[in-house]
Coordinates of C-alpha atoms and ligand atoms in Angstrom, one line a residue:
Chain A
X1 CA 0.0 0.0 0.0
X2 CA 1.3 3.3 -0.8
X3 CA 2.1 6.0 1.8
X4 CA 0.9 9.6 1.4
X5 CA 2.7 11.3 4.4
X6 CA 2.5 14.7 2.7
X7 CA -1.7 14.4 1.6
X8 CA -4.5 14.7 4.0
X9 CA -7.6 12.4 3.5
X10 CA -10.9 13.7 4.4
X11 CA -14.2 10.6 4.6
X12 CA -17.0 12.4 4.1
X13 CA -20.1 10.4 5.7
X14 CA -23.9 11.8 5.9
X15 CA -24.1 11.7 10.0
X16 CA -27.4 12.1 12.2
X17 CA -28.7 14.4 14.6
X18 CA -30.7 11.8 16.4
X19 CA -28.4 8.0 15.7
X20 CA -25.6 8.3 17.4
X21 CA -24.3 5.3 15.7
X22 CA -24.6 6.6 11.7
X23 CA -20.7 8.0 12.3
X24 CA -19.5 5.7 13.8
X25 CA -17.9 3.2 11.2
X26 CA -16.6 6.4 9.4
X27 CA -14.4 7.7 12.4
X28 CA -13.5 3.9 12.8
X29 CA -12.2 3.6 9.4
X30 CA -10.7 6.9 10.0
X31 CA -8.6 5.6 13.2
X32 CA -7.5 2.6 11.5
X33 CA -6.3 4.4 8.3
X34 CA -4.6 7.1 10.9
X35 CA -3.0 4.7 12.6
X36 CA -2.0 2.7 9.6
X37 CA 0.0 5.9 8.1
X38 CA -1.3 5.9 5.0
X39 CA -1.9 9.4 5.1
X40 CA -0.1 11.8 6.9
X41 CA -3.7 13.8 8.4
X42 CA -7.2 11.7 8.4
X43 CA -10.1 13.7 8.8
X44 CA -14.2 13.2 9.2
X45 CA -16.9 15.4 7.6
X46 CA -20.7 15.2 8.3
X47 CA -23.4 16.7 6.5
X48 CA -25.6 16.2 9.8
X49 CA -22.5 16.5 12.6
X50 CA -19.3 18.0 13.5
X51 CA -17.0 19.1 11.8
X52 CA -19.2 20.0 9.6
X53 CA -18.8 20.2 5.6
X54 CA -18.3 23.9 5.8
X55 CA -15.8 23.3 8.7
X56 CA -13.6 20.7 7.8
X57 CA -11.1 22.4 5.3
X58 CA -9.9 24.5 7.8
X59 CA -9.0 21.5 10.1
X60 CA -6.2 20.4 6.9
X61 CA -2.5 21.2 7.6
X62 CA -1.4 19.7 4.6
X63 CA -2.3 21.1 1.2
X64 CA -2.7 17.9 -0.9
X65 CA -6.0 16.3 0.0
X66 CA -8.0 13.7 -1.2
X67 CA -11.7 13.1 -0.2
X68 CA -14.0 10.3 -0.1
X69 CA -17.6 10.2 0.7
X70 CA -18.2 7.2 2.8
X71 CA -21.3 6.8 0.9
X72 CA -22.8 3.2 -0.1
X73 CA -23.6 4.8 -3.7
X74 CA -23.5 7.7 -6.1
X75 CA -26.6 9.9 -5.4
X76 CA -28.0 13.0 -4.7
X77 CA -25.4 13.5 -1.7
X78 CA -22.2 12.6 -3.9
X79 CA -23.4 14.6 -6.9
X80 CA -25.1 17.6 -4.7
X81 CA -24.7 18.2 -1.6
X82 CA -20.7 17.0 -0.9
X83 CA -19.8 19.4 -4.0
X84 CA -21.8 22.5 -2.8
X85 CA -20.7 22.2 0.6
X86 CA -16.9 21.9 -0.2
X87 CA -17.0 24.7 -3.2
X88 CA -15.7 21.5 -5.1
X89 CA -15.8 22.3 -9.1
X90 CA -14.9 18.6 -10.5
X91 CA -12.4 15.6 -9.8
X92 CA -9.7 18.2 -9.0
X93 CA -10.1 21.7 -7.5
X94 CA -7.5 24.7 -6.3
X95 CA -9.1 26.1 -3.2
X96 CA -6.6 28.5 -1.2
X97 CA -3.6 26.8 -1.8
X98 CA -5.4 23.4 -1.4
X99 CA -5.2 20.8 -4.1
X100 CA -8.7 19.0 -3.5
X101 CA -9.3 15.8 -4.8
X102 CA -12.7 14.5 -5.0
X103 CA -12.9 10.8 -5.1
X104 CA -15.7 8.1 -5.9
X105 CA -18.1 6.5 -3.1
X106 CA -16.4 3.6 -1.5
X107 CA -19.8 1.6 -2.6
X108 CA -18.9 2.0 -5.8
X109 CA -15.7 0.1 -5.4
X110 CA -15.9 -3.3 -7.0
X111 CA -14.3 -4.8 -4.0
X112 CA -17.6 -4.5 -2.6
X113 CA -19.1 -7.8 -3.5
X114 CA -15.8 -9.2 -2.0
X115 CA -17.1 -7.8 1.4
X116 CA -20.0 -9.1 1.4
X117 CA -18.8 -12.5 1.1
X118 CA -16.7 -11.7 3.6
X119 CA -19.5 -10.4 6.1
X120 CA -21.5 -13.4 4.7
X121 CA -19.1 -16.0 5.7
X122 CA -18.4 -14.4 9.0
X123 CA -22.0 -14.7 10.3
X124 CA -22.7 -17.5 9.3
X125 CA -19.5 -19.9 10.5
X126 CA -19.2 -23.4 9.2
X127 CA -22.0 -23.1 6.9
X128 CA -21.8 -24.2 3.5
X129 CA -22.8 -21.6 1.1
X130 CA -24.2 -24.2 -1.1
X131 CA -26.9 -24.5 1.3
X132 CA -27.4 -21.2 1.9
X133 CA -30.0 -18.2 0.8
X134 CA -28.0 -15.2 0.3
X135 CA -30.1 -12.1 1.0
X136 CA -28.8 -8.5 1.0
X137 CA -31.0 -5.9 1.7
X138 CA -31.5 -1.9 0.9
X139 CA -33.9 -0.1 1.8
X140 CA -35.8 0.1 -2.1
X141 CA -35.8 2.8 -4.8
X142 CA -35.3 6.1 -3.4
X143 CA -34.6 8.8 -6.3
X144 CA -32.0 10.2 -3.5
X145 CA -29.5 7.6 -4.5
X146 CA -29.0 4.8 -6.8
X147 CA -28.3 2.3 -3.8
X148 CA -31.0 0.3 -5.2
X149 CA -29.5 0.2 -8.6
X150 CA -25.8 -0.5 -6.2
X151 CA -27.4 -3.3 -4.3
X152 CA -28.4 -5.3 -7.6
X153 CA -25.1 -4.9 -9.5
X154 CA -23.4 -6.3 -6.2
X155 CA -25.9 -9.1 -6.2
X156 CA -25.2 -9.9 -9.9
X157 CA -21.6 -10.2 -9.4
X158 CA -21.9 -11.9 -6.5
X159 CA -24.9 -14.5 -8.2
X160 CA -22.1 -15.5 -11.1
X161 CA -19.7 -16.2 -8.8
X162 CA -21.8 -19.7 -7.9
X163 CA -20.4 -19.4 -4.5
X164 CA -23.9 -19.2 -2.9
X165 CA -26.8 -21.5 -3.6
X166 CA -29.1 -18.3 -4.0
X167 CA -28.8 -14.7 -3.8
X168 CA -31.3 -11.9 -3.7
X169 CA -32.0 -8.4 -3.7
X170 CA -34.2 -7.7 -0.9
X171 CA -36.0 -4.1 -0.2
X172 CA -37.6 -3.0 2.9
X173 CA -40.6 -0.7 1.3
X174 CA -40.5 -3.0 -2.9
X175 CA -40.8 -6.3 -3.5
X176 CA -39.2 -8.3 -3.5
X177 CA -39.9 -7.9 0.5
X178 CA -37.2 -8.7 2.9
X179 CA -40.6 -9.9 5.6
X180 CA -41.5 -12.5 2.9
X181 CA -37.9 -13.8 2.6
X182 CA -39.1 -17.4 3.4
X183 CA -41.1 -17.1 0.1
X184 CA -38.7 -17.1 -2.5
X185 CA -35.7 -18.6 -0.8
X186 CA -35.2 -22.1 -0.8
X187 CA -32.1 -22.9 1.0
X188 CA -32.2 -24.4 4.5
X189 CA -29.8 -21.5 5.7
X190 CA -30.4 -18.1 5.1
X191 CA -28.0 -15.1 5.6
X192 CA -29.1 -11.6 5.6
X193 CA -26.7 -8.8 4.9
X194 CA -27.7 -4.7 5.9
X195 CA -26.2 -2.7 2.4
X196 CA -26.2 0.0 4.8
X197 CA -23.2 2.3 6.1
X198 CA -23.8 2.3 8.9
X199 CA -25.9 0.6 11.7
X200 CA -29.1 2.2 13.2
X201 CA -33.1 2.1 13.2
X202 CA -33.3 0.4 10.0
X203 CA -30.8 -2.3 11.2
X204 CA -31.6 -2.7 14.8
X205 CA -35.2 -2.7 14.8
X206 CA -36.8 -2.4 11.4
X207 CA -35.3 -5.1 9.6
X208 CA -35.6 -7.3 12.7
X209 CA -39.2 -6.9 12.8
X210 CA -39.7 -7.3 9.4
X211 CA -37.4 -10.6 9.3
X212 CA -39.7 -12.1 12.3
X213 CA -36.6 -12.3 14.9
X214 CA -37.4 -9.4 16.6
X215 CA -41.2 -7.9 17.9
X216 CA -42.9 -4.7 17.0
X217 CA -41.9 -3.1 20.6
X218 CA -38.5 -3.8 20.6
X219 CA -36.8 -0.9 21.0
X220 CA -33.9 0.7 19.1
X221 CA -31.7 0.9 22.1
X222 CA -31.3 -3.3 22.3
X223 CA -29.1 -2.6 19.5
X224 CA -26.2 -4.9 19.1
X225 CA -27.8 -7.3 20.9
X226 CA -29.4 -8.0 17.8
X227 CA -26.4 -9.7 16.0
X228 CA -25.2 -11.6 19.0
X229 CA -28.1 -14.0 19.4
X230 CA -27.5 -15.8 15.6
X231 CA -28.5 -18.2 14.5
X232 CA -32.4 -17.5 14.6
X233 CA -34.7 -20.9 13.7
X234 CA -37.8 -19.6 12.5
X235 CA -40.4 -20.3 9.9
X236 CA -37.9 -23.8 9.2
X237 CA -35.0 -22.5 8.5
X238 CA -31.7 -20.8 10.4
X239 CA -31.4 -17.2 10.1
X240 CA -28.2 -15.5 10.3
X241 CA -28.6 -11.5 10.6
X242 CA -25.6 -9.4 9.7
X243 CA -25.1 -5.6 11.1
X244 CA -24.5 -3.2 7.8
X245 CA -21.8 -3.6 5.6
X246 CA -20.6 -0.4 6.2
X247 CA -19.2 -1.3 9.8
X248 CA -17.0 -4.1 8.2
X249 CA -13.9 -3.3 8.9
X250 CA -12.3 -4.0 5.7
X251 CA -14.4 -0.9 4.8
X252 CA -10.8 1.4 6.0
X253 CA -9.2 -0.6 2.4
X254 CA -11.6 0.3 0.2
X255 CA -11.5 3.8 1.2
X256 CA -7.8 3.5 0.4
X257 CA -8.6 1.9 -3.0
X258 CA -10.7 4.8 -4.0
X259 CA -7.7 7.1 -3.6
X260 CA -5.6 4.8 -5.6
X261 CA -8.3 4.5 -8.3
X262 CA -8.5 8.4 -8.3
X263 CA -4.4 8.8 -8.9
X264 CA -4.4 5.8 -11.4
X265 CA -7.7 7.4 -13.1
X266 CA -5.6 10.5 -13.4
X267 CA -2.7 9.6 -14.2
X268 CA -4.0 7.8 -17.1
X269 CA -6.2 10.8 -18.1
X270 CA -3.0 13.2 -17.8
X271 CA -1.0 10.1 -19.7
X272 CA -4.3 10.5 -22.7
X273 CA -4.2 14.2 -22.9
Chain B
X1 CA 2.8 22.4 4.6
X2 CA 2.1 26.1 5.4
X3 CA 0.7 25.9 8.6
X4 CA 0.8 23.4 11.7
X5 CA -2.3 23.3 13.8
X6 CA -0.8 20.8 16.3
X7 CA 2.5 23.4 17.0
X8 CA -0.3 26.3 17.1
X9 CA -2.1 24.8 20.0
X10 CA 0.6 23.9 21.6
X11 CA 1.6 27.3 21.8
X12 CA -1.3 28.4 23.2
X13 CA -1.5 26.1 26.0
X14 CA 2.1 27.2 26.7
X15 CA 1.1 31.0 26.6
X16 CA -1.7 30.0 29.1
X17 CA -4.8 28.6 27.4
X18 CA -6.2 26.7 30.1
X19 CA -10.0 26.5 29.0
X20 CA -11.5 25.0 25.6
X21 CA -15.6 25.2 26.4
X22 CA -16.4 23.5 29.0
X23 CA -12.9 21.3 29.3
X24 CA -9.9 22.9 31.4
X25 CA -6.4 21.8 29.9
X26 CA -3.9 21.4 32.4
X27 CA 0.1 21.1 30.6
X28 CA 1.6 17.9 32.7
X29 CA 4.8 18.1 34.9
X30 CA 6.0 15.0 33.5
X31 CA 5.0 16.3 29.4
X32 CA 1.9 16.1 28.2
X33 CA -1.6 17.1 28.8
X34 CA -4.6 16.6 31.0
X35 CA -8.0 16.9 29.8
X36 CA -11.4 17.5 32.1
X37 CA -14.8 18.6 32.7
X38 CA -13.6 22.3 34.1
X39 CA -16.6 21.8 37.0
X40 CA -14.5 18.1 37.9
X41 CA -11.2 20.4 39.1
X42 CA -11.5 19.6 42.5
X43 CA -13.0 16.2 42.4
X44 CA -10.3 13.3 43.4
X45 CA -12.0 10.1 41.9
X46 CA -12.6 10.4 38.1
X47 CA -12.3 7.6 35.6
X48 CA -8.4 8.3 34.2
X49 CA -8.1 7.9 30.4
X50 CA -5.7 7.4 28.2
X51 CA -6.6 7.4 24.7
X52 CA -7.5 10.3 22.3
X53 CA -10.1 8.3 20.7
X54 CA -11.9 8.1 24.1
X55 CA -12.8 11.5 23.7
X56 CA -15.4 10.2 21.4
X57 CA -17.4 8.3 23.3
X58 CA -17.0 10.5 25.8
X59 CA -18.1 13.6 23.9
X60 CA -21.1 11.4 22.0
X61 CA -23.1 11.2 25.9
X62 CA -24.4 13.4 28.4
X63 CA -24.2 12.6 31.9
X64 CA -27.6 10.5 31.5
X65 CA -26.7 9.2 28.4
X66 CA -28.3 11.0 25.9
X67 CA -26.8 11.4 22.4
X68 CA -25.4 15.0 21.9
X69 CA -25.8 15.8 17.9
X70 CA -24.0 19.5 18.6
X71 CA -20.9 18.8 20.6
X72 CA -20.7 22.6 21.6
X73 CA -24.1 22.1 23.8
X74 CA -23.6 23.1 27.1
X75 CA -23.8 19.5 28.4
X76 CA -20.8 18.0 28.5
X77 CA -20.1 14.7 30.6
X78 CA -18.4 14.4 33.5
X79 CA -16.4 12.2 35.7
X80 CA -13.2 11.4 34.2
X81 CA -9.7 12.6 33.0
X82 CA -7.9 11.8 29.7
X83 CA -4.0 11.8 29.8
X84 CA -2.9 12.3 26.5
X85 CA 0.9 12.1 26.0
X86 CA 1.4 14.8 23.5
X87 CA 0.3 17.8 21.3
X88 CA -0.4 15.1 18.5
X89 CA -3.2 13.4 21.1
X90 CA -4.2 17.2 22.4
X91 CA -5.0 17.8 19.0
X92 CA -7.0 14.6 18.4
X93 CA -8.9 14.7 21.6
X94 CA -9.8 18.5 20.9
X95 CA -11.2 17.7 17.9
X96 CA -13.5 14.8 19.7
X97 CA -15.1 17.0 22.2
X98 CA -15.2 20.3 19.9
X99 CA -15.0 19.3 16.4
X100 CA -12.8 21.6 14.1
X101 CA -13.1 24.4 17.0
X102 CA -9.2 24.9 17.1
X103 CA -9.2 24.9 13.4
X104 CA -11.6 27.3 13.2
X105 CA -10.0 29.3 16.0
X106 CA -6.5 29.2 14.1
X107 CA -8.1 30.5 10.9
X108 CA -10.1 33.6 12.6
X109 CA -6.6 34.7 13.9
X110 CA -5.1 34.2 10.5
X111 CA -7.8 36.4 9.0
X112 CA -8.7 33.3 6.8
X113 CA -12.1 32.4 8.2
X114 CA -15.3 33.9 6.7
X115 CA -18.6 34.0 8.2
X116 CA -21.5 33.5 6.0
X117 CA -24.7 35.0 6.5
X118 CA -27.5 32.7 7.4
X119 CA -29.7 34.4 4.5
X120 CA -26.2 32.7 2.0
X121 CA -26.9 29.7 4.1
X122 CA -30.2 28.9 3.2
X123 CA -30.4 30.6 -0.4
X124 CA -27.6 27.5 -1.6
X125 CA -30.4 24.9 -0.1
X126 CA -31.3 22.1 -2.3
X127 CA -34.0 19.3 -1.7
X128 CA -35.5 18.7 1.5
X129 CA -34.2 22.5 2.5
X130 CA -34.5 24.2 -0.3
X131 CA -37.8 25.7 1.6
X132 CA -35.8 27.2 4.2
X133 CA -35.6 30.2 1.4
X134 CA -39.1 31.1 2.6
X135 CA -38.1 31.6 5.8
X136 CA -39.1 35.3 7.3
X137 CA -36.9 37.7 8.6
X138 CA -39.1 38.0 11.6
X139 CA -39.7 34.3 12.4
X140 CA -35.8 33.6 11.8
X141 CA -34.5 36.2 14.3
X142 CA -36.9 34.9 16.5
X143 CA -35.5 31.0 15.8
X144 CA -32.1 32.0 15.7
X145 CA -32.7 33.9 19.2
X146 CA -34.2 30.5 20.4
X147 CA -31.5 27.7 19.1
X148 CA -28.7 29.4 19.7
X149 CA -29.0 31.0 22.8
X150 CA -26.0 30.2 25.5
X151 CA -28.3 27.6 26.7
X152 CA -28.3 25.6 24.0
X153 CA -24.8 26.2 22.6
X154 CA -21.9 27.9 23.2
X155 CA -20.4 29.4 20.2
X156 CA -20.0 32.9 19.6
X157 CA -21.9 33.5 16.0
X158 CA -19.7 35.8 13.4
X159 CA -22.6 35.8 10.7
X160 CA -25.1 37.8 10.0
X161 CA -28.7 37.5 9.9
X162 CA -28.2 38.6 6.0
X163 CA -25.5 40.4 4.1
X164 CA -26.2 44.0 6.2
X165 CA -28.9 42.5 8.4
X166 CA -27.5 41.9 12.0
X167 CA -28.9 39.8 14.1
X168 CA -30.9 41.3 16.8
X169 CA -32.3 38.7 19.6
X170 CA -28.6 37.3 20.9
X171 CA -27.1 38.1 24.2
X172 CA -23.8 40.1 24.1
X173 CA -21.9 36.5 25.0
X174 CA -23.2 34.7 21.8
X175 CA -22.1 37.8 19.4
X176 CA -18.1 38.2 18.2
X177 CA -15.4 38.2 20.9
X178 CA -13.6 41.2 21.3
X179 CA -10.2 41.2 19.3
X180 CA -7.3 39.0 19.8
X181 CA -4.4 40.6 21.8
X182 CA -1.3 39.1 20.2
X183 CA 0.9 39.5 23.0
X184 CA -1.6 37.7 25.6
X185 CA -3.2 35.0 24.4
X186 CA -6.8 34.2 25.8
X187 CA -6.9 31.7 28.8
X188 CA -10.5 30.5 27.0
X189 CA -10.9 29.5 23.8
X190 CA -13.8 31.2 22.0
X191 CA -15.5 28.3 20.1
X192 CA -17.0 30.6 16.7
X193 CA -19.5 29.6 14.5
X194 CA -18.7 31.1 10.9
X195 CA -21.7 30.0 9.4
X196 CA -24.8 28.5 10.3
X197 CA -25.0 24.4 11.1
X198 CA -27.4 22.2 9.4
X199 CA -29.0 21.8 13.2
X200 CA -30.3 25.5 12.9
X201 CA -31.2 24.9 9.4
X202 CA -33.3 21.8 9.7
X203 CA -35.0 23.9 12.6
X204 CA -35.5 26.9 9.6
X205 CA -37.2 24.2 7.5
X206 CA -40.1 23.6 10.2
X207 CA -40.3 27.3 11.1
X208 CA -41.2 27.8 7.7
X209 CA -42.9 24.3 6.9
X210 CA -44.9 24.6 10.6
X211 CA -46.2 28.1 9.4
X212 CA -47.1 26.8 5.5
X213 CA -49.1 24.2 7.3
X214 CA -51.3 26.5 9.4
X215 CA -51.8 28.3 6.6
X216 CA -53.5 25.4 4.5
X217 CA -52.3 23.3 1.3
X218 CA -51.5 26.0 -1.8
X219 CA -53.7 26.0 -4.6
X220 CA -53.1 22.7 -6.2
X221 CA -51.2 23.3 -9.3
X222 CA -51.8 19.8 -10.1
X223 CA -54.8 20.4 -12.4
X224 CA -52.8 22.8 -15.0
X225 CA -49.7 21.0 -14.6
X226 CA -49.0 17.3 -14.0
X227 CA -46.2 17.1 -11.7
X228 CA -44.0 14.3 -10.9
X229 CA -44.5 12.1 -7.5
X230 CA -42.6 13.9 -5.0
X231 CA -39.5 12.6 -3.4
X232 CA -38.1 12.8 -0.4
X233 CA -35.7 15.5 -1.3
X234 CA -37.5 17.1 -3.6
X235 CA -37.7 20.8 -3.8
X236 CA -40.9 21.7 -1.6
Ligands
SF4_1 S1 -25.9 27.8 14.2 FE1 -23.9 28.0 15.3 S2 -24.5 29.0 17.2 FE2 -26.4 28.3 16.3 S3 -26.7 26.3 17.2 FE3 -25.6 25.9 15.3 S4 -23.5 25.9 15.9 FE4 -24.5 26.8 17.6

């Protein structure tokens, strides 16, 4: 892995002013890279917390500084908001001395499918994915991102890899519906994977309910709970729930990877012109 | 690299900084820094820390355990101490408990921080908030008078209401500290707030959406025009 003492990396996630857990995995991946010395500074931006957007540039020392939204997809926040926010006029922008480099989504790497797998495998120990249902859920078509539209292409890839007996897009609010999941799998195992970034309501209590393991009351505050009591037998089969894909730790790489992908993109376009 | 944040606030704890909101920083005998609640200064039995990523958890509670979404609310935790070995971890910690307030603080003395006027705020909306450009002048002094009183956080605001409007329902403590002395540097930290956060300006959106709906539904302009099913984020 290349070392960038001399840039400054900046993981840009959305945040909440009531979830205390939506930052989370993006300061986690931000102390691992840290402490890895990839980069010589690591910063967090929020659209919903501190630092802020609007804040965050002036938190940078150094003046060559890449930034990647920690974003499961390309969408209304990548395209919009990030750019307005940061005064950001393409890939590459001069800002007071600053050389900003706006990367891709870490969703969009395709290492993704890979950690799925990985998540897959990890909640599920000792099962054989021939005999297992692979289900990874989003939360449907929402015109504020093409997570939807992310979700499937991961499921292709990760359908013509014939690891899995089965895999399926599931949606919260479209068919087909993650609470009739024991109607089109077929596999005696079934393993359900959040393609969320980070853990919260949807995780710890929506999908829960919806999935049968958990009841209506529960409340949000159980949280992690939630994971720790796989395996789940219910309606004939063993469930194995998964917490979002976004607080897998391997998450820290692909953030890296985008800011490879961006220098090798560039390179190659500089190479071109 | 033309700047150095971490030497910067070093030097300020040397030249006697010893309060950042509602933390005291006390430079230890032995090198390095001590971090606490400034009310815990006498108290002998507080959980000792270590770590500048414990800030974090520490700055995400109150004392009952409530998530705190604006880390400049007077409400921080008490009850423990972190011992952080260096300016590196000062630094780190700092920005846990008051995100990018030393930053921010840096930049103001370098004359390199501008405050934008809420009015600029709100008028580069999209989406959800794009109806926070409908917001009055009356009903958003009155907000702003409201949210961001001492009470509810404790930066001093540097922007206007709008470009040449002032704002006129703040307390002399929330409005611009009086200029930095170079040759004494302040024993407390002002934390500033150079433009408006997305808290105040989610609360804008229901000033504006709370009055729209007392007013009634607008004439549905539906029947002339067909319009498209609205989303989340759509301009409303
Ligand atoms: S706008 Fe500034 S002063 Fe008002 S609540 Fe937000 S951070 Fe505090």
């Amino acid at each position: 892995m290349s070392s960038k003492p001399d840039s400054a990396l900046i993981i840009v996630g959305h945040g909440s002013t009531v979830n205390p857990d939506s930052s989370a995995p993006t300061f986690d991946h931000a102390e691992v890279i840290l402490q890895s010395g990839a980069f010589g500074e690591v910063h967090c931006a929020f659209w919903k917390e501190e630092p802020s957007l609007r804040q965050v540039l002036h938190m940078v020392d150094r003046d060559d500084v890449y930034i990647v939204p920690n974003f499961i997809s390309e969408g209304y926040f990548t395209r919009t908001v990030i750019p307005r926010e940061l005064e950001l006029e393409g890939p590459v922008t001069q800002k007071n001395g600053k050389h900003l480099k706006y990367c891709e989504p870490v969703g969009n790497h395709e290492r993704m499918g890979e950690l799925l797998l990985k998540r897959a495998s990890e909640v599920a120990p000792g099962v054989d994915p021939a005999d297992c249902s692979l289900l990874i859920v989003g939360h449907g078509t929402n015109l504020n991102d093409n997570s939807a539209f992310a979700a499937k292409r991961e499921v292709d890839r990760i359908r013509e890899l014939g690891i899995y007996g089965e895999v399926f897009n599931t949606y919260m609010e479209e068919a087909p519906l993650i609470n009739e999941w024991d109607s089109y799998t077929t596999r005696p195992n079934v393993v359900v994977v959040p393609f969320f970034i980070a853990d919260g309501l949807h995780s710890y209590q929506d999908i829960p309910v919806l999935l049968g393991i958990e009841q209506e009351t529960g409340t949000a505050a159980s949280q992690r709970e939630i994971f720790r009591q796989n395996p789940y037998v219910l309606r004939g089969r063993t469930l194995y729930y998964a917490s979002a894909i976004g607080t897998e730790p391997a998450f820290a790489e692909l953030i890296l990877a985008q800011t490879a992908l961006f220098d090798a993109q560039t390179s190659t376009h500089t190479a071109s012109v | 690299m033309k700047r150095n944040l971490t030497t910067a606030i070093e030097k300020w704890v040397a030249g006697g900084l010893k309060f950042v909101g509602q933390l005291s920083i006390l430079s230890l005998p032995e090198g390095g820094y001590e971090l606490r609640h400034a009310e815990d200064a006498d108290k002998p039995d507080l959980d000792t820390f270590h770590s500048p990523s414990k800030a974090r958890s520490i700055s995400f509670f109150d004392n009952a355990g409530e998530y705190r979404p604006l880390k400049t609310a007077p409400n921080l935790q008490h009850g423990w101490r972190l011992v952080l070995k260096d300016a590196a971890e000062l630094r780190a910690a700092l920005d846990h408990f008051y995100p990018a307030m030393t930053a921010v603080w840096l930049s103001h003395l370098e004359n390199a921080l501008t405050p934008v006027a809420l009015r600029d705020t709100l008028n580069r909306q999209t989406g959800m908030y794009a109806a926070t450009k409908r917001l009055q002048d009356e009903e958003g002094q009155e907000l702003v008078g409201r949210a961001c009183a001492a009470s509810s956080c404790t930066k001093r605001i540097l922007w206007n209401f709008g470009p040449n409007q002032p704002l006129t329902t703040l307390e002399a403590d929330k409005l611009p500290p009086a200029p930095h002395n170079e040759s004494k540097p302040p024993s407390q930290m002002p934390l500033l707030c150079h433009e408006a956060c997305n808290i105040l300006v989610a609360a804008c959106r229901e000033v504006v959406k709370k009055r729209e709906r007392a007013a009634g539904p607008p004439p549905d302009p539906s029947a002339a025009h067909p319009t498209p099913h609205p989303t989340p984020h759509a301009a409303s």
